[in-house]
Short mmCIF file of C-alpha atoms in Angstrom, two decimals:
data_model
loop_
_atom_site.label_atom_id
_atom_site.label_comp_id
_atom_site.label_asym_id
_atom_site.label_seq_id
_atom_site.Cartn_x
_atom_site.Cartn_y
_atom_site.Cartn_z
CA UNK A 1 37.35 48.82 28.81
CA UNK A 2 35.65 51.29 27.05
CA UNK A 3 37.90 53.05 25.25
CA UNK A 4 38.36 49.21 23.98
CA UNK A 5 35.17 48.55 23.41
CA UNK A 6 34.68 52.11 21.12
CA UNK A 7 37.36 51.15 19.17
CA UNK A 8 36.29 47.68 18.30
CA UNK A 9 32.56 49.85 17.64
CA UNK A 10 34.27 52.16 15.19
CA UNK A 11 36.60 49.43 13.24
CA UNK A 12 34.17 47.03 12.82
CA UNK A 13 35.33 44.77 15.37
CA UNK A 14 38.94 44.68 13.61
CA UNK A 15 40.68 42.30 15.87
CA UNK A 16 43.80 44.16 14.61
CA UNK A 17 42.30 47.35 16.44
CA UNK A 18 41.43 45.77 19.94
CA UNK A 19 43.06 47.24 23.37
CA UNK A 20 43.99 44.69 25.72
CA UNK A 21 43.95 45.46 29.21
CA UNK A 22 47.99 43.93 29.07
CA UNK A 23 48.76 46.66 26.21
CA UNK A 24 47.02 49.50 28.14
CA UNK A 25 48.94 49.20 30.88
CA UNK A 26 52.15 48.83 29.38
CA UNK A 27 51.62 52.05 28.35
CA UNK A 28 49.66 54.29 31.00
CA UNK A 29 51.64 52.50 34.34
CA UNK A 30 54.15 54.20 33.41
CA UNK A 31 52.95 57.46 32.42
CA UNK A 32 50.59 57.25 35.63
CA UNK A 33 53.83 56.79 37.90
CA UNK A 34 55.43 59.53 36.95
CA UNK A 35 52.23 62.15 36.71
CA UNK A 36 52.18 60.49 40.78
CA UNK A 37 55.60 61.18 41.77
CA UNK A 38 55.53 65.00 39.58
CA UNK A 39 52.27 65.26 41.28
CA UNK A 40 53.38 64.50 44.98
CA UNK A 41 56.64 66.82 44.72
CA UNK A 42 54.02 69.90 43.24
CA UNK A 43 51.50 69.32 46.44
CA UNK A 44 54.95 69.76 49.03
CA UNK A 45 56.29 72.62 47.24
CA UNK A 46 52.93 74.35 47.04
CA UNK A 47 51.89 73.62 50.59
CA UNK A 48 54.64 73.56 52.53
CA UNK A 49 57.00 75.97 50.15
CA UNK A 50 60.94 75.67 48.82
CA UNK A 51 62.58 76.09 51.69
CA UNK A 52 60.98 73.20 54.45
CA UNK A 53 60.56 71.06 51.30
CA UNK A 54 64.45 70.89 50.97
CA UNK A 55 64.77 70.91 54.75
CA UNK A 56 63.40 67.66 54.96
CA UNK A 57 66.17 65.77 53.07
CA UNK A 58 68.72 68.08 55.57
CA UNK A 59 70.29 65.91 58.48
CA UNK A 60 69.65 68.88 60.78
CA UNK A 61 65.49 68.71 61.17
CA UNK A 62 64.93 70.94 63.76
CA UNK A 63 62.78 69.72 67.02
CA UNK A 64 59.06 71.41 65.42
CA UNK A 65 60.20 68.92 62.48
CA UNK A 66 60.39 65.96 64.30
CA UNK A 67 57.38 66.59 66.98
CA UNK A 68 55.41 67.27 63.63
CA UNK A 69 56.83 64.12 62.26
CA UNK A 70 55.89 61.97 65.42
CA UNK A 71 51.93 63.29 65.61
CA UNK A 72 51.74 62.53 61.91
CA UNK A 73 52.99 58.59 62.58
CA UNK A 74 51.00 58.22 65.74
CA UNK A 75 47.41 59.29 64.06
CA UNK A 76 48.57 56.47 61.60
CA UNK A 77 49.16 53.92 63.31
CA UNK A 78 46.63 54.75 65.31
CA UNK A 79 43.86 54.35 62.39
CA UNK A 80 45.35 51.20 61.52
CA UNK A 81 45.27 49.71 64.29
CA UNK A 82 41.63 50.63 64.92
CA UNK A 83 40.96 48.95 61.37
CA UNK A 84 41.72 45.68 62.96
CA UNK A 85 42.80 41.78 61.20
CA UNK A 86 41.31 41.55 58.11
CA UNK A 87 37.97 39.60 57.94
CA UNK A 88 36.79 36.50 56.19
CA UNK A 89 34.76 38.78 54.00
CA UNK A 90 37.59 41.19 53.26
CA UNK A 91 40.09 38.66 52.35
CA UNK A 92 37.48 37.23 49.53
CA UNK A 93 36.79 40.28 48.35
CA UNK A 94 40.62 40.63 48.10
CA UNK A 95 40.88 37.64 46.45
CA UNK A 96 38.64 37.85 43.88
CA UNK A 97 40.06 41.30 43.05
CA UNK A 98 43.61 39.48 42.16
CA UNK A 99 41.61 37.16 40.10
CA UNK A 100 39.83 40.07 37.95
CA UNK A 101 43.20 41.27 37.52
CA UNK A 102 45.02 38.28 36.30
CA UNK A 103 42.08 37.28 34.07
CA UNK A 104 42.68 41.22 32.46
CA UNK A 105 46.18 40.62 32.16
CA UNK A 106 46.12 36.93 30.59
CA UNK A 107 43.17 37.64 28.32
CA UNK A 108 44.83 38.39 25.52
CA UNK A 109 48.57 39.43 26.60
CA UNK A 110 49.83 39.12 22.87
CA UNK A 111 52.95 37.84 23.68
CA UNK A 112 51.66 34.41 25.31
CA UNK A 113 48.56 32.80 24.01
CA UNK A 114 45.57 34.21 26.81
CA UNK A 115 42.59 32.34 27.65
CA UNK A 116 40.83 34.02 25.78
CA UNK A 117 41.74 31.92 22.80
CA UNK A 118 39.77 29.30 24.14
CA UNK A 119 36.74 30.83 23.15
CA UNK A 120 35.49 31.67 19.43
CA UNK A 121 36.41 35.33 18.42
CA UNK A 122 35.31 38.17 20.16
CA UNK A 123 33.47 36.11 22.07
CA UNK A 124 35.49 36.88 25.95
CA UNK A 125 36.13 40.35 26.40
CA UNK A 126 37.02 42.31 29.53
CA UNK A 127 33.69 42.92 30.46
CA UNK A 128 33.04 39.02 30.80
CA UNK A 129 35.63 38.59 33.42
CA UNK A 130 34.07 41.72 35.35
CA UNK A 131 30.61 40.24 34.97
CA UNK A 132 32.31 36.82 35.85
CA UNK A 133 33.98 37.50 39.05
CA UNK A 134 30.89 39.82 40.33
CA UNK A 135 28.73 36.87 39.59
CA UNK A 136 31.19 34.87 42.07
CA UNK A 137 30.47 37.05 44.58
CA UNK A 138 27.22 36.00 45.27
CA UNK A 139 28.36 32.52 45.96
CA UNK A 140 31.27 32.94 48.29
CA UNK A 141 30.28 32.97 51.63
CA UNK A 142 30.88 36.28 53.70
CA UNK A 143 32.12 34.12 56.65
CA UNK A 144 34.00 31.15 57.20
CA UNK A 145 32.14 28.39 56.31
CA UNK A 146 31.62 25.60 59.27
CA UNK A 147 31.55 22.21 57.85
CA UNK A 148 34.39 19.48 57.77
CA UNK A 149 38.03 20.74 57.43
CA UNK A 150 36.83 24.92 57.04
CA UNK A 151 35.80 24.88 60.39
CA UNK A 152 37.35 26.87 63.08
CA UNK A 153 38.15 25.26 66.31
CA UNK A 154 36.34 28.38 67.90
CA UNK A 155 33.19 28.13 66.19
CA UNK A 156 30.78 26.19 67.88
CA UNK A 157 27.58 27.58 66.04
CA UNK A 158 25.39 24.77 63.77
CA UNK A 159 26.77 23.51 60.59
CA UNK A 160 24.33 25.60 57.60
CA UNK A 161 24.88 28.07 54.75
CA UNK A 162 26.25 31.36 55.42
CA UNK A 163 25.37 34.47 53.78
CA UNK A 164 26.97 35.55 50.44
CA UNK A 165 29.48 38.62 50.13
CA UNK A 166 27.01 40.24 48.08
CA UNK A 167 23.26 40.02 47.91
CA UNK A 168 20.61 41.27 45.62
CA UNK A 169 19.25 43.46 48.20
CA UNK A 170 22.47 44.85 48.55
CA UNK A 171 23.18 45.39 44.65
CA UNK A 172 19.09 47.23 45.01
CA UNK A 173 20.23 49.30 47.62
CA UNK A 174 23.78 50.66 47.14
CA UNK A 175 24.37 50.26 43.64
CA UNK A 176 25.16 53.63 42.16
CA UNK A 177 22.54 53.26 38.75
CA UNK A 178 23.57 56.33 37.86
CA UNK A 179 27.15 55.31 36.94
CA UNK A 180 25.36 52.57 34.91
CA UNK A 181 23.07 55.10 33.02
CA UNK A 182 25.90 57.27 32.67
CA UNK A 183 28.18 54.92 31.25
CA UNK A 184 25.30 53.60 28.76
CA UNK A 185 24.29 57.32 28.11
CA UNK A 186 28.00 57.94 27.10
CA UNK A 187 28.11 55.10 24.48
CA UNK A 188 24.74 55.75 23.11
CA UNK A 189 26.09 59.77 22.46
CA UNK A 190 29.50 58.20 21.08
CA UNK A 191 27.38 56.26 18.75
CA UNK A 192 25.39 59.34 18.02
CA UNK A 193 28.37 61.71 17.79
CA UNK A 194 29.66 58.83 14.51
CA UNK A 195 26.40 57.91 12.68
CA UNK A 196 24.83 61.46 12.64
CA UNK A 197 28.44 62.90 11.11
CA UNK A 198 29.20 65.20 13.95
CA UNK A 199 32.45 63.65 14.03
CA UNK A 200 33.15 63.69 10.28
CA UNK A 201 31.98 67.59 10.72
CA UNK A 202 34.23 68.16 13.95
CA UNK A 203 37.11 66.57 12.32
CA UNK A 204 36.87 68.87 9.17
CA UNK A 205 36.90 72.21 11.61
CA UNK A 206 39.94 70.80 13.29
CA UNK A 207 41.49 70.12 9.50
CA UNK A 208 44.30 73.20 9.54
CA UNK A 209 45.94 71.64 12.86
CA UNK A 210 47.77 69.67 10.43
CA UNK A 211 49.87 72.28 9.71
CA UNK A 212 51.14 71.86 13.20
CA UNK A 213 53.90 70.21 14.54
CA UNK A 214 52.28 66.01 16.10
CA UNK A 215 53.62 66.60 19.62
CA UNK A 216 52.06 70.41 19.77
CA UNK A 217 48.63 69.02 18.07
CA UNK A 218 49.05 66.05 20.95
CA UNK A 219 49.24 68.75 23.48
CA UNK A 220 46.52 70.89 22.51
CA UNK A 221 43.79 67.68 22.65
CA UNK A 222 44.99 67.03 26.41
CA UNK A 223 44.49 70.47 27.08
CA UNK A 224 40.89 70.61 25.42
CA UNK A 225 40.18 67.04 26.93
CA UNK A 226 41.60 68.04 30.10
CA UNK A 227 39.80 71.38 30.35
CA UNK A 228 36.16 69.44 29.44
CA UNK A 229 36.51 66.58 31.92
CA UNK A 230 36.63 69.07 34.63
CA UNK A 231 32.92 69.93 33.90
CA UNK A 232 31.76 65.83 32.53
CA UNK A 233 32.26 62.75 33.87
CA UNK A 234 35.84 61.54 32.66
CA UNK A 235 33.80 58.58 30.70
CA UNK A 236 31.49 60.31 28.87
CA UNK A 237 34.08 62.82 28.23
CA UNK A 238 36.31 59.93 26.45
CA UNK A 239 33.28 58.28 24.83
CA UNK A 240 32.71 61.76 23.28
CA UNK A 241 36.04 62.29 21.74
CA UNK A 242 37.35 59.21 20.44
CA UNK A 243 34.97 58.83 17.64
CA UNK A 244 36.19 62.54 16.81
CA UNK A 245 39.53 61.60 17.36
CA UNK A 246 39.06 58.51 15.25
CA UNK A 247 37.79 60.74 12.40
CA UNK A 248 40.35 63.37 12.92
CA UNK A 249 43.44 60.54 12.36
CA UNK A 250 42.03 59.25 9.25
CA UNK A 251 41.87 62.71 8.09
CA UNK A 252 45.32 64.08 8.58
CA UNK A 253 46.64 60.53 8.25
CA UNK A 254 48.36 59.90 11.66
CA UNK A 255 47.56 56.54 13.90
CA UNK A 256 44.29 57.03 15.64
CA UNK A 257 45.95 55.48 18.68
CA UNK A 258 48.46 58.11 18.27
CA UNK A 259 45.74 60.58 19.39
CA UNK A 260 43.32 58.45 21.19
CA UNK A 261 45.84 57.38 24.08
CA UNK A 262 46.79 60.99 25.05
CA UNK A 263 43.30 61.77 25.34
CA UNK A 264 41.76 59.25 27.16
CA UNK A 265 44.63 59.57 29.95
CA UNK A 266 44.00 63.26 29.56
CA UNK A 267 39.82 62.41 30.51
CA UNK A 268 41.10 61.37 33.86
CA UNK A 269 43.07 65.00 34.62
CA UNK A 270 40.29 66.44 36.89
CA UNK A 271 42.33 67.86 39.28
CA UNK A 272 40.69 71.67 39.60
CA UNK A 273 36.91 71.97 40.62
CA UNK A 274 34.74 69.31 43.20
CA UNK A 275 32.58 68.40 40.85
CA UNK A 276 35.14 67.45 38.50
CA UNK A 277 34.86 63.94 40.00
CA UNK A 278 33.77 61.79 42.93
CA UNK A 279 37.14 61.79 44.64
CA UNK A 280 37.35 65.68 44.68
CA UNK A 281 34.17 65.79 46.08
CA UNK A 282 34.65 63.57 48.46
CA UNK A 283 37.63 65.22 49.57
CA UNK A 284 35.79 68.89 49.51
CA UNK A 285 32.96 67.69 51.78
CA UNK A 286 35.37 68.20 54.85
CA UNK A 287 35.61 71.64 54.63
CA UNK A 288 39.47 71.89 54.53
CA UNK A 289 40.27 73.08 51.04
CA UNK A 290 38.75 76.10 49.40
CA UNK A 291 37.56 75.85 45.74
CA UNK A 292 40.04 78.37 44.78
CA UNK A 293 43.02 76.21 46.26
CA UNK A 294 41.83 73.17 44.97
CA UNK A 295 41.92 75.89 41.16
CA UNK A 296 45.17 76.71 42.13
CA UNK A 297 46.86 73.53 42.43
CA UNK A 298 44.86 71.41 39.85
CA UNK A 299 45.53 73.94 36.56
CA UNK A 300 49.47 73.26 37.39
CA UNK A 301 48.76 69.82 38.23
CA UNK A 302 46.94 69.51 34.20
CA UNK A 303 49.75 71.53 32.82
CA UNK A 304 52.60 69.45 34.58
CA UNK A 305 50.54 65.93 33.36
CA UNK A 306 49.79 66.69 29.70
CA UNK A 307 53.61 67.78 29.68
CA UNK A 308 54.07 64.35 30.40
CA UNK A 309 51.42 62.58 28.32
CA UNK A 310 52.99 64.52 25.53
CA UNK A 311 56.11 63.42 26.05
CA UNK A 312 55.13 60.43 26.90
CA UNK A 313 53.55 60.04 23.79
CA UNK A 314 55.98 61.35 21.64
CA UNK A 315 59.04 59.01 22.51
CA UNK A 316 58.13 55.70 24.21
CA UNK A 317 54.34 55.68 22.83
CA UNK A 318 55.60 55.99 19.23
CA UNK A 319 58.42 54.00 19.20
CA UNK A 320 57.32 50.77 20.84
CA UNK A 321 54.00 50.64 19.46
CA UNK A 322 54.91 51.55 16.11
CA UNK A 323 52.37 54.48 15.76
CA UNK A 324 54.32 56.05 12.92
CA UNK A 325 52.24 54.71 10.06
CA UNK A 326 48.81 54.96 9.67
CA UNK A 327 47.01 51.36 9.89
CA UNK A 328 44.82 49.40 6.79
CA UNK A 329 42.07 49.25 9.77
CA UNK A 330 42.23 52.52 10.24
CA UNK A 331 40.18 53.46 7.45
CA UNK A 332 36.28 53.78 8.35
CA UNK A 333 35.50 55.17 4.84
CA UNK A 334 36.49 52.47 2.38
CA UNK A 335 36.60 55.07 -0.47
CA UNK A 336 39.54 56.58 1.29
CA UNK A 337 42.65 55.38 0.18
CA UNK A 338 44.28 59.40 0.45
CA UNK A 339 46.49 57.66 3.43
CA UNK A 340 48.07 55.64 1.64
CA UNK A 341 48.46 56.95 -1.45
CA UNK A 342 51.60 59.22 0.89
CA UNK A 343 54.57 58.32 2.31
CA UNK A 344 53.42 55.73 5.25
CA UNK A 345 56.25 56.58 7.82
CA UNK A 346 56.39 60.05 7.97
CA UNK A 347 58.36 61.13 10.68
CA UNK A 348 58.77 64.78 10.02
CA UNK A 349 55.37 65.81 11.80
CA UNK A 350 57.71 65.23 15.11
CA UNK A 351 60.05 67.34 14.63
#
């Protein structure tokens, strides 16, 4: 949503410009399963090295194998069962995530009309169904409601309201503000980054990368984006570099989305240091992995997922969404017309 919602900033609200939540992940489910599976075969041959790797798909595990095998499915099962049958609670709050994600997908899927078309232009956007189905939350009920046919035959309490699944007190007291501010702080330097030029001045530096071959220039922004998100939030990091990016496809004439895909995938590589992200830290606060293991793995883990992004990019990206010309909408400065004044569907760049 906000990678959407910067692009719609920078091209004037160009409806031809917009990133629905359908065309986004068309394009990053993929990607994202195979960075998962390349990701989970590089944990098992770092930890647990070549040779017991390939000895699992052998028919002859030895009896350590199989004892090893047993403890791991008995702590599992074990956990689960302590999590118990779902609650009332749970199952709305499982509900109402289905709903968020059906309203994402039939928005504006492009190749049905959404329901979004119900509504004047621009006027439902992704955020509205987020602020929509958080706004239901504070009417369903956190139990099972005990009135007429919702009643349980166990329930003998007195018919009244119940409490909500969220409350304002709740919102007060364990909402993380800080994800807000950050996330506001990030568009309001994005903003900054375009109307003070420090994009138009960034973009110039970067000017002599044209000389380079699309799928090496690709690769080098993952690596830059991927090496700065490990220090900034993966949001602001994005919310930095796609006015840049914007700035820097207008210049050497290639599809912004071209460049702006890659890298926002690329914000999300935090894979080295704890304080790369929440989930790292989360995971360093038990004391199990070192810093320098977590270094280790995560550099081959950025390598091995821009490979892929660049690939990625460079053969199912470009082909089926048609990023080999450069857009009318993708001109910010209406005094440039350099982009078109070339061939439009220049392929050689990819070679």
């Amino acid at each position: 949503m906000a990678s959407s919602d910067n692009c719609l900033r920078l091209y004037n609200d160009n409806p031809e410009a917009k990133i629905s939540f359908t065309s986004w992940m068309f394009f990053s489910l993929p990607n994202a399963i195979i960075c998962l599976i390349t990701g989970w075969l590089w944990l098992q041959l770092f930890f647990f090295g070549v040779k017991k790797f390939f000895s699992c798909f052998g028919r002859g595990n030895t009896v350590a194998t199989k004892r090893d095998i047993k403890v791991v499915h008995d702590v599992i099962s074990r956990q689960y069962r302590e999590l118990g049958p779902m609650s009332f609670a749970e199952k709305v709050v499982l509900f109402n995530f289905i709903f968020l994600v059906a309203l994402w997908l039939f928005r504006s899927p492009n190749f049905i009309p959404g329901w979004a078309d119900l509504f004047p232009e621009g006027y439902a956007t992704d955020g509205t169904a987020a602020i929509f189905v958080a706004t239901l939350l504070f009417v369903w009920p956190s139990e099972r409601p005990n009135f007429l046919c919702l009643a349980s035959p166990s329930d003998t309490s007195k018919p009244g309201p119940k409490a909500t699944v969220i409350t304002w007190s709740t919102i007060h007291e364990k909402l993380p503000w800080s994800v807000v501010f950050l996330m506001g702080g990030g568009y309001a330097l994005a903003d900054g980054v375009t109307k003070s030029g420090l994009s138009n001045d960034i973009a110039d530096l970067l000017i002599g990368l044209q000389a380079l071959p699309s799928w090496l220039l690709i690769g080098l922004i993952c690596l830059m984006v991927a090496a700065l998100t490990e220090f900034a939030s993966n949001t602001a990091t994005a919310t930095i570099m796609i006015p840049i990016l914007a700035q820097m496809a207008e210049t050497l004439c290639i599809h912004p989305y071209y460049l702006m895909y890659p890298a926002t995938i690329a914000s999300s590589f935090a894979f080295m240091l704890p304080v790369a992200t929440p989930p790292n830290a989360i995971v360093f606060s038990y004391n199990l992995v070192k810093i320098s293991d977590m270094a280790k793995v995560g550099v081959v883990m950025n390598l091995l997922c821009v490979i892929i992004v660049t690939v990625f990019v460079n053969t199912y990206g470009y082909y089926v969404f048609g990023w080999s010309e450069f857009p009318e909408w993708g001109v910010t400065n209406p005094s440039n017309h350099s982009c078109f004044e070339a061939t439009k569907n220049d392929t050689s760049r990819l070679l």
